[in-house]
Coordinates of C-alpha atoms and ligand atoms in Angstrom, one line a residue:
M16 CA -18.7 3.6 -3.4
V17 CA -18.8 1.2 -6.4
E18 CA -17.3 1.4 -9.5
S19 CA -17.6 -0.7 -12.6
I20 CA -14.3 -1.4 -13.9
R21 CA -13.8 -1.8 -17.9
R22 CA -11.7 -4.6 -19.3
T23 CA -9.6 -4.6 -22.0
T24 CA -8.2 -6.6 -24.7
R25 CA -4.4 -7.1 -25.4
R26 CA -4.4 -5.5 -28.6
E27 CA -6.3 -2.4 -27.3
R28 CA -3.9 -2.1 -24.4
E29 CA -0.6 -2.2 -26.6
Q30 CA -2.4 0.4 -28.8
L31 CA -2.4 2.6 -26.1
I32 CA 0.5 2.2 -24.9
A33 CA 2.3 3.2 -27.9
A34 CA -0.2 6.4 -27.8
A35 CA 0.8 7.3 -24.5
G36 CA 3.9 7.5 -25.6
W37 CA 5.0 4.0 -23.0
N38 CA 4.5 6.5 -20.1
L39 CA 1.7 5.3 -17.9
F40 CA 1.1 8.2 -16.6
D41 CA -0.8 9.3 -19.9
L42 CA -3.1 6.5 -19.9
K43 CA -6.7 7.0 -19.6
A44 CA -7.9 5.9 -15.8
E45 CA -11.6 4.2 -17.3
D46 CA -8.1 2.1 -20.0
V47 CA -7.2 0.8 -17.2
T48 CA -8.2 -3.0 -15.1
I49 CA -6.6 -2.4 -11.5
D50 CA -4.5 1.0 -11.0
L51 CA -1.8 0.4 -8.4
L52 CA -0.3 4.0 -9.7
T53 CA -0.3 5.5 -6.4
D54 CA -2.1 4.9 -2.8
S55 CA -2.7 9.0 -3.5
G56 CA -6.1 10.6 -2.8
T57 CA -7.1 6.4 -4.3
G58 CA -8.7 5.3 -1.5
A59 CA -12.3 5.4 -0.4
M60 CA -13.8 6.6 2.2
S61 CA -16.0 5.8 5.3
Q62 CA -19.1 6.2 6.1
E63 CA -18.1 8.8 8.9
Q64 CA -16.0 10.7 6.5
W65 CA -18.7 11.3 4.3
A66 CA -21.0 12.4 6.9
S67 CA -18.5 14.6 7.5
M68 CA -18.7 16.0 4.5
M69 CA -22.4 16.7 4.5
R70 CA -21.5 19.1 7.2
G71 CA -18.5 20.4 6.8
D72 CA -18.4 24.3 7.5
E73 CA -17.2 26.3 4.4
S74 CA -17.0 29.1 6.2
Y75 CA -13.7 31.2 4.7
A76 CA -12.2 32.1 8.3
G77 CA -12.4 29.8 11.9
S78 CA -14.3 26.9 10.8
R79 CA -16.3 24.6 13.0
S80 CA -14.6 22.1 10.9
F81 CA -10.9 23.5 10.9
G82 CA -12.0 23.3 14.7
R83 CA -12.1 19.3 14.7
L84 CA -9.5 18.8 12.5
Q85 CA -7.6 21.3 14.8
E86 CA -9.0 19.0 17.8
S87 CA -7.8 15.6 15.6
V88 CA -4.6 17.0 14.9
R89 CA -3.6 16.9 18.5
D90 CA -5.7 14.5 19.9
V91 CA -3.8 12.1 17.3
F92 CA -0.3 14.2 16.9
G93 CA 0.0 15.8 19.9
F94 CA 1.5 18.8 17.5
E95 CA -0.2 22.4 18.8
H96 CA -0.3 24.5 15.3
V97 CA -1.8 23.2 12.2
L98 CA -2.2 24.5 8.8
P99 CA -4.1 22.3 6.6
V100 CA -2.7 23.3 3.0
H101 CA -4.1 21.5 -0.3
Q102 CA -1.3 18.6 -0.9
G103 CA 1.8 17.6 0.4
R104 CA 3.7 19.6 -1.7
A105 CA 2.3 22.7 -0.5
A106 CA 3.5 22.0 2.8
E107 CA 7.1 21.3 1.5
H108 CA 6.4 24.6 -0.4
L109 CA 5.3 26.4 2.4
Y110 CA 7.5 24.9 4.9
F111 CA 11.0 24.6 2.5
G112 CA 11.0 27.8 0.2
M113 CA 10.9 29.9 3.8
L114 CA 13.7 27.8 5.3
L115 CA 16.1 27.1 2.5
E116 CA 18.8 28.9 0.7
E117 CA 21.2 28.7 -1.5
G118 CA 24.2 26.9 -0.1
G119 CA 22.6 24.1 2.3
I120 CA 21.6 20.1 2.6
V121 CA 19.3 18.5 4.0
V122 CA 19.8 14.4 5.3
S123 CA 17.1 12.8 4.8
N124 CA 17.1 8.3 4.8
G125 CA 15.0 9.1 1.7
H126 CA 13.1 12.4 0.6
F127 CA 10.7 11.7 -1.4
D128 CA 10.2 13.1 -5.3
T129 CA 8.7 16.2 -4.5
T130 CA 10.6 16.8 -1.2
R131 CA 14.0 16.6 -3.3
A132 CA 11.8 19.0 -5.6
H133 CA 11.7 21.7 -3.4
V134 CA 14.7 21.4 -1.7
E135 CA 16.5 21.5 -5.1
I136 CA 14.6 24.2 -6.2
T137 CA 16.3 26.5 -3.9
G138 CA 20.1 25.2 -4.5
T139 CA 20.3 22.8 -1.8
E140 CA 21.8 19.3 -1.5
A141 CA 19.4 16.4 -0.5
I142 CA 21.7 14.2 0.4
D143 CA 20.4 10.5 1.5
L144 CA 21.5 8.0 3.5
P145 CA 19.3 5.2 3.3
C146 CA 20.5 2.1 6.1
R147 CA 23.1 -0.4 4.7
E148 CA 20.1 -3.0 4.0
N149 CA 18.5 -1.0 2.1
S150 CA 20.4 -1.6 -1.3
D151 CA 20.5 -5.0 -0.2
P152 CA 16.1 -6.1 -1.9
R153 CA 16.4 -9.4 -0.8
T154 CA 17.5 -9.1 2.9
L155 CA 14.4 -9.7 5.6
A156 CA 15.8 -7.2 7.8
P157 CA 12.4 -5.2 9.9
F158 CA 13.4 -2.1 9.4
K159 CA 15.0 -1.2 5.8
G160 CA 13.7 2.2 5.9
N161 CA 16.2 3.7 9.0
I162 CA 18.2 6.1 7.9
D163 CA 22.3 5.2 8.2
L164 CA 23.6 6.9 11.9
E165 CA 27.0 6.2 11.4
R166 CA 26.9 8.1 8.2
L167 CA 24.6 11.1 8.9
G168 CA 26.9 11.6 12.8
L169 CA 30.3 11.8 9.9
L170 CA 28.3 14.7 8.2
L171 CA 27.0 16.3 11.1
S172 CA 30.9 16.5 12.3
G173 CA 32.0 16.9 9.3
P174 CA 33.3 20.3 6.9
D175 CA 30.1 20.0 5.7
G176 CA 28.0 19.7 9.1
M177 CA 27.3 23.7 9.0
R178 CA 25.8 23.8 6.1
V179 CA 22.4 21.0 7.2
R180 CA 19.6 23.1 7.2
A181 CA 17.5 20.5 8.1
L182 CA 16.6 16.8 9.1
V183 CA 13.8 15.0 6.8
M184 CA 12.6 11.0 8.2
T185 CA 10.6 10.0 5.4
L186 CA 7.9 7.5 7.1
T187 CA 7.6 5.2 5.8
N188 CA 10.4 5.6 4.0
N189 CA 8.8 5.6 0.5
T190 CA 12.1 6.2 -1.9
G191 CA 13.6 3.2 0.2
G192 CA 10.6 0.8 -0.8
G193 CA 7.3 1.9 1.5
Q194 CA 10.5 0.1 4.3
P195 CA 9.3 1.4 7.6
V196 CA 11.9 3.3 10.8
S197 CA 12.3 1.9 13.8
M198 CA 11.6 4.0 17.0
A199 CA 15.0 3.3 17.4
N200 CA 16.6 4.6 15.1
L201 CA 14.1 7.4 14.7
A202 CA 15.1 8.5 17.8
A203 CA 18.7 8.6 17.7
A204 CA 18.5 10.5 14.6
S205 CA 16.5 13.2 15.7
R206 CA 19.0 13.3 19.0
M207 CA 21.8 14.3 17.0
A208 CA 20.3 16.6 15.0
R209 CA 18.9 18.6 17.8
E210 CA 23.0 18.2 19.3
H211 CA 23.8 20.1 16.1
G212 CA 20.8 22.2 17.2
I213 CA 19.1 21.3 13.8
P214 CA 15.5 20.7 13.0
V215 CA 13.6 17.8 12.8
V216 CA 11.1 17.5 9.8
L217 CA 8.6 14.1 9.9
D218 CA 7.3 13.5 6.8
I219 CA 4.3 11.7 8.3
A220 CA 2.4 10.7 4.6
R221 CA 2.2 6.9 6.5
F222 CA 2.5 7.3 9.9
A223 CA -0.3 4.9 11.2
E224 CA 1.7 2.0 8.5
N225 CA 4.9 3.2 10.3
S226 CA 3.4 2.9 13.7
W227 CA 2.2 -0.4 13.0
F228 CA 5.4 -2.0 11.7
V229 CA 6.6 -0.9 15.2
K230 CA 4.0 -2.4 16.7
E231 CA 4.4 -5.0 14.8
R232 CA 8.0 -5.7 14.8
E233 CA 10.3 -3.6 17.2
Q234 CA 11.1 -5.1 20.8
G235 CA 8.9 -3.1 23.5
W236 CA 5.8 -1.7 21.3
A237 CA 4.2 -4.9 21.1
T238 CA 2.1 -4.1 24.0
K239 CA 1.2 -0.5 22.9
S240 CA -1.5 1.0 20.8
V241 CA -0.6 2.1 16.8
A242 CA -2.1 5.9 18.4
E243 CA 0.1 5.4 21.3
I244 CA 3.3 4.3 18.9
A245 CA 1.9 7.8 16.7
L246 CA 2.2 10.2 19.7
A247 CA 5.6 9.0 21.2
T248 CA 6.9 8.7 17.0
M249 CA 6.2 12.5 17.3
A250 CA 7.0 13.4 19.6
H251 CA 10.6 13.2 17.8
G252 CA 9.8 16.2 15.3
D253 CA 10.2 19.7 15.3
V254 CA 7.8 20.0 12.6
A255 CA 5.6 17.7 10.3
L256 CA 4.6 17.9 7.2
M257 CA 1.5 15.0 5.9
S258 CA 1.2 14.5 2.2
A259 CA -4.0 13.5 4.0
K260 CA -3.8 12.0 0.9
K261 CA -2.1 8.9 2.0
D262 CA -2.7 8.0 6.3
G263 CA -5.3 11.2 6.2
L264 CA -7.4 8.5 3.8
V265 CA -9.0 11.6 1.8
N266 CA -8.6 12.0 -1.9
I267 CA -7.2 15.6 -1.2
G268 CA -5.2 17.0 1.9
G269 CA -1.8 18.0 3.2
L270 CA -0.7 19.2 6.7
V271 CA 1.9 21.1 8.2
L272 CA 3.2 20.2 12.0
T273 CA 4.4 22.3 13.9
R274 CA 5.2 23.2 18.1
D275 CA 6.9 27.2 17.8
A276 CA 4.3 29.7 17.6
L277 CA 6.6 32.3 15.6
L278 CA 7.2 30.1 12.8
H279 CA 3.7 28.5 12.9
E280 CA 2.3 32.3 12.0
R281 CA 5.2 33.1 9.7
L282 CA 4.4 29.7 7.7
G283 CA 0.1 31.4 8.0
Q284 CA 1.3 34.4 6.2
R285 CA 3.0 32.5 3.7
S286 CA -0.1 30.2 3.4
I287 CA -2.3 33.2 3.0
V288 CA -0.2 34.2 -0.7
F289 CA 0.1 30.8 -1.9
E290 CA -2.3 28.7 -0.4
G291 CA -5.1 30.6 1.6
F292 CA -6.7 32.0 4.7
P293 CA -4.7 29.4 7.6
T294 CA -8.0 27.7 8.6
Y295 CA -8.7 26.4 4.9
G296 CA -5.6 26.5 3.2
G297 CA -6.9 25.5 -0.3
L298 CA -9.3 22.7 1.5
A299 CA -13.0 22.9 1.2
G300 CA -14.3 23.1 4.4
R301 CA -15.8 19.4 3.9
D302 CA -12.3 18.4 3.0
I303 CA -11.1 19.1 6.3
D304 CA -14.2 17.4 7.8
A305 CA -13.0 13.8 6.5
L306 CA -9.4 14.7 7.1
A307 CA -10.6 15.3 10.9
T308 CA -12.5 12.2 10.6
G309 CA -9.9 10.3 8.6
L310 CA -6.8 11.0 11.6
R311 CA -8.4 9.0 14.3
E312 CA -9.7 6.1 11.8
V313 CA -6.6 5.6 10.0
L314 CA -5.2 4.3 13.6
D315 CA -7.8 1.4 14.1
E316 CA -5.3 -1.5 14.5
Q317 CA -8.1 -4.1 12.4
Y318 CA -7.9 -1.4 9.3
L319 CA -4.1 -1.6 9.2
S320 CA -3.8 -5.7 9.6
Y321 CA -5.6 -6.0 7.0
R322 CA -3.7 -3.4 4.4
V323 CA -0.4 -4.7 5.9
G324 CA -1.9 -8.4 5.6
Q325 CA -3.4 -7.3 1.7
V326 CA 0.1 -5.7 0.3
A327 CA 1.7 -8.8 1.7
H328 CA -0.2 -11.2 0.3
M329 CA 0.2 -9.9 -3.2
A330 CA 4.1 -9.7 -3.0
D331 CA 4.7 -13.3 -1.3
R332 CA 2.2 -14.7 -4.4
I333 CA 4.5 -12.6 -7.0
E334 CA 7.8 -13.9 -5.3
A335 CA 6.1 -17.4 -5.4
A336 CA 6.0 -17.1 -9.4
G337 CA 9.6 -16.5 -8.8
V338 CA 9.8 -12.7 -9.6
P339 CA 11.7 -11.2 -7.3
T340 CA 10.4 -7.8 -5.3
L341 CA 12.2 -5.7 -2.6
R342 CA 11.6 -8.0 0.3
P343 CA 10.2 -7.7 2.8
A344 CA 7.1 -6.0 1.5
G345 CA 6.6 -2.1 2.0
G346 CA 3.4 -1.3 4.3
H347 CA 1.5 0.4 1.1
A348 CA 3.1 -1.4 -2.3
V349 CA 4.8 -4.1 -4.0
Y350 CA 8.3 -3.0 -5.4
V351 CA 8.9 -5.0 -8.0
D352 CA 13.1 -5.9 -8.6
A353 CA 12.7 -5.1 -12.6
G354 CA 16.9 -4.7 -12.9
S355 CA 16.2 -8.1 -11.7
L356 CA 13.7 -9.5 -13.6
L357 CA 14.6 -7.6 -16.5
S358 CA 18.7 -8.4 -16.3
H359 CA 18.6 -7.8 -20.3
I360 CA 18.2 -4.6 -20.4
P361 CA 20.6 -2.0 -18.9
P362 CA 19.8 0.9 -17.0
S363 CA 20.4 3.7 -19.3
Q364 CA 16.5 1.7 -20.6
F365 CA 15.0 2.6 -18.0
P366 CA 13.9 -1.6 -16.9
A367 CA 11.6 -0.5 -14.5
Q368 CA 9.8 1.7 -16.9
A369 CA 9.9 -0.9 -19.4
L370 CA 7.9 -3.6 -16.8
G371 CA 5.8 -0.8 -15.9
C372 CA 5.0 -1.0 -19.8
A373 CA 4.5 -4.4 -20.1
L374 CA 2.0 -5.3 -17.5
Y375 CA -0.2 -3.0 -18.8
V376 CA -0.4 -4.8 -22.2
E377 CA -0.3 -8.2 -20.5
G378 CA -2.9 -7.2 -17.2
G379 CA -4.4 -4.0 -17.9
V380 CA -2.1 -3.0 -14.5
R381 CA -1.0 -0.4 -14.0
G382 CA 2.1 0.6 -11.5
V383 CA 4.9 3.4 -11.6
E384 CA 8.3 3.6 -12.4
I385 CA 10.7 4.3 -9.6
G386 CA 14.2 4.1 -10.8
S387 CA 16.0 6.2 -13.2
N388 CA 13.4 7.7 -15.2
M389 CA 12.3 9.0 -11.6
M390 CA 15.5 9.6 -10.3
G391 CA 16.5 12.1 -12.9
R392 CA 19.1 14.6 -13.7
D393 CA 21.9 15.4 -11.4
P394 CA 21.7 19.6 -10.9
I395 CA 25.0 19.7 -11.0
T396 CA 27.1 17.9 -13.8
G397 CA 23.8 16.6 -15.7
E398 CA 24.3 13.3 -16.1
N399 CA 21.8 10.9 -15.4
R400 CA 21.4 9.7 -12.2
H401 CA 20.6 5.8 -11.5
P402 CA 19.5 3.9 -7.8
D403 CA 20.6 1.1 -6.2
I404 CA 17.8 -1.1 -7.8
E405 CA 15.2 -0.6 -10.5
L406 CA 12.5 -1.1 -9.3
L407 CA 8.2 -1.1 -10.4
R408 CA 5.9 0.6 -7.7
L409 CA 2.5 -2.0 -7.1
A410 CA 1.0 0.7 -4.6
V411 CA -2.2 -0.3 -3.6
P412 CA -5.4 2.4 -2.7
R413 CA -6.7 2.3 0.9
R414 CA -10.1 0.0 1.0
T415 CA -10.8 -0.1 -2.3
Y416 CA -9.7 -3.8 -4.4
T417 CA -10.0 -7.6 -2.8
H418 CA -7.7 -10.5 -2.1
T419 CA -8.3 -11.5 -5.1
Q420 CA -8.7 -8.7 -7.2
L421 CA -4.6 -8.4 -6.0
E422 CA -4.0 -12.1 -7.0
T423 CA -5.4 -11.1 -10.9
V424 CA -1.7 -8.5 -10.8
A425 CA 0.9 -10.9 -9.6
D426 CA -1.0 -13.6 -12.2
A427 CA 0.4 -11.3 -14.9
L428 CA 3.1 -11.0 -13.4
A429 CA 3.8 -14.6 -13.7
G430 CA 3.2 -14.3 -17.7
I431 CA 6.1 -11.6 -18.3
A432 CA 8.4 -14.0 -16.2
L433 CA 7.7 -17.1 -18.2
R434 CA 9.4 -15.1 -21.0
P435 CA 10.8 -11.5 -19.7
E436 CA 13.6 -11.4 -22.8
K437 CA 10.7 -10.2 -24.6
V438 CA 10.5 -7.1 -22.4
S439 CA 12.6 -4.4 -24.6
G440 CA 14.0 -1.4 -23.7
L441 CA 13.3 2.0 -24.0
D442 CA 14.8 5.4 -25.0
M443 CA 13.8 8.5 -23.7
T444 CA 12.5 10.7 -26.1
Y445 CA 11.0 14.0 -24.2
E446 CA 11.8 15.1 -21.0
A447 CA 10.9 17.9 -18.5
P448 CA 13.5 19.8 -16.5
V449 CA 11.7 18.8 -13.2
L450 CA 9.7 15.2 -12.0
R451 CA 10.8 14.3 -15.5
H452 CA 8.8 11.0 -14.8
F453 CA 5.1 12.8 -15.2
T454 CA 5.8 13.8 -18.9
A455 CA 8.5 12.1 -20.1
K456 CA 8.2 10.3 -23.5
F457 CA 10.0 7.0 -24.6
R458 CA 9.8 5.2 -27.7
P459 CA 11.0 0.9 -27.8
L460 CA 14.6 -0.2 -28.5
T461 CA 13.9 -2.9 -30.5
T462 CA 16.9 -6.1 -30.5
A463 CA 18.1 -4.7 -33.8
R464 CA 18.7 -1.1 -32.6
K465 CA 20.9 -2.7 -30.2
H466 CA 24.8 -2.3 -30.3
Ligands
PLP525 C1 2.6 11.9 -1.2 C2 3.9 12.0 -0.9 C3 4.5 13.4 -0.8 C4 4.0 14.3 -1.8 O1 2.3 14.9 -1.0 P1 1.3 14.8 -2.7 O2 0.0 15.1 -1.3 O3 1.3 14.0 -3.5 O4 2.0 16.2 -2.6 C5 5.5 13.7 -0.1 N1 6.1 12.7 1.1 C6 5.5 11.7 0.9 C7 6.1 10.3 2.2 C8 4.2 11.3 -0.1 O5 4.4 10.0 0.4

């Protein structure tokens, strides 16, 4: 599909961002020139996937399209049971809503924001234990998405160990910068959890990108195909939850994958209440069919090499302009270190949110804040939480933009980097109790208002 892109003037963009309350989610997509808000469901489908859309079987129960999905899931993931759902957070709702009750702990290399929300609304504590290299944005470690095995061991064998209900391994680690997890780290963490009788839940939104990094960077895997690596990855999980809007290469959909027939049956009963009959789970047959095709296509190594290479190229160009990014580049996004670039703005004034707005005004580019705005408040103390690094994420939709278009993003950032002090901090004027970053409103703090 070819789509025309509207260009706006700087003057227009200044008015549009003010009208949106300095929240990029409140802009109209047509007012955005290069939309890097998310790589979720925003990619283009292939001709084979469009052919799948045409042959989608819309039967309420037991459709042919569901049969094709089952085959893809067994071939690509090796999981026996599959429940389609309408997107990733629906998978989280079905599984965590059943597994968790008040007082438990879920431990992870990095909870994605919706995962954290689904854990916390049950009264469960969500603990992130990212590896040490993860907190240094400049270290060029190959697997900065890893979990800290030492701290995981201490938690599991310590006084709180009895309260741990699940280990969640997010592949790649989105909140931690789209950084991959090594097979060795995943295997070790999984072994530790299983020894304590704790289920290992894989959040596999970007399983193909993670597998590509394992092939590229981890000793012993270079000669294996990405398909083989993906299968080996899945063997370390008891359950897998997927937002198919990422490496499913579709615009909508999610998966709950299990090995245990009884667990599958219980989750299927919940699906009937919340999503739909277990063979369609809130999706049209055509969407399920396109997903069955997308799961196979995403293992194409030529595609993966292009995709990961495109993101790395944009990151290099941004770095060359003197704008610090999280190194090395993640699989699906470049994370700009907004806290360093705008070091005059304290975390309480949302530097990454401010940079996101400035980038929109500068180049019509839309990114998303992954910093103090997204972190929200501590559910117990009500205090604002601040991450180690204030990031602006520029997520690249799959099979959508050209290298040249992404270079214009780097050039807009270069423009801001010439005079970063011109960007002012933000004051939050409205926030919702959960997932506040989607709807929060701000106003810019002029220099005069600072104290
Ligand atoms: C996108 C995503 C989710 C949530 O999926 P949705 O389809 O947006 O509901 C969960 N985990 C990770 C790692 C994700 O990237």
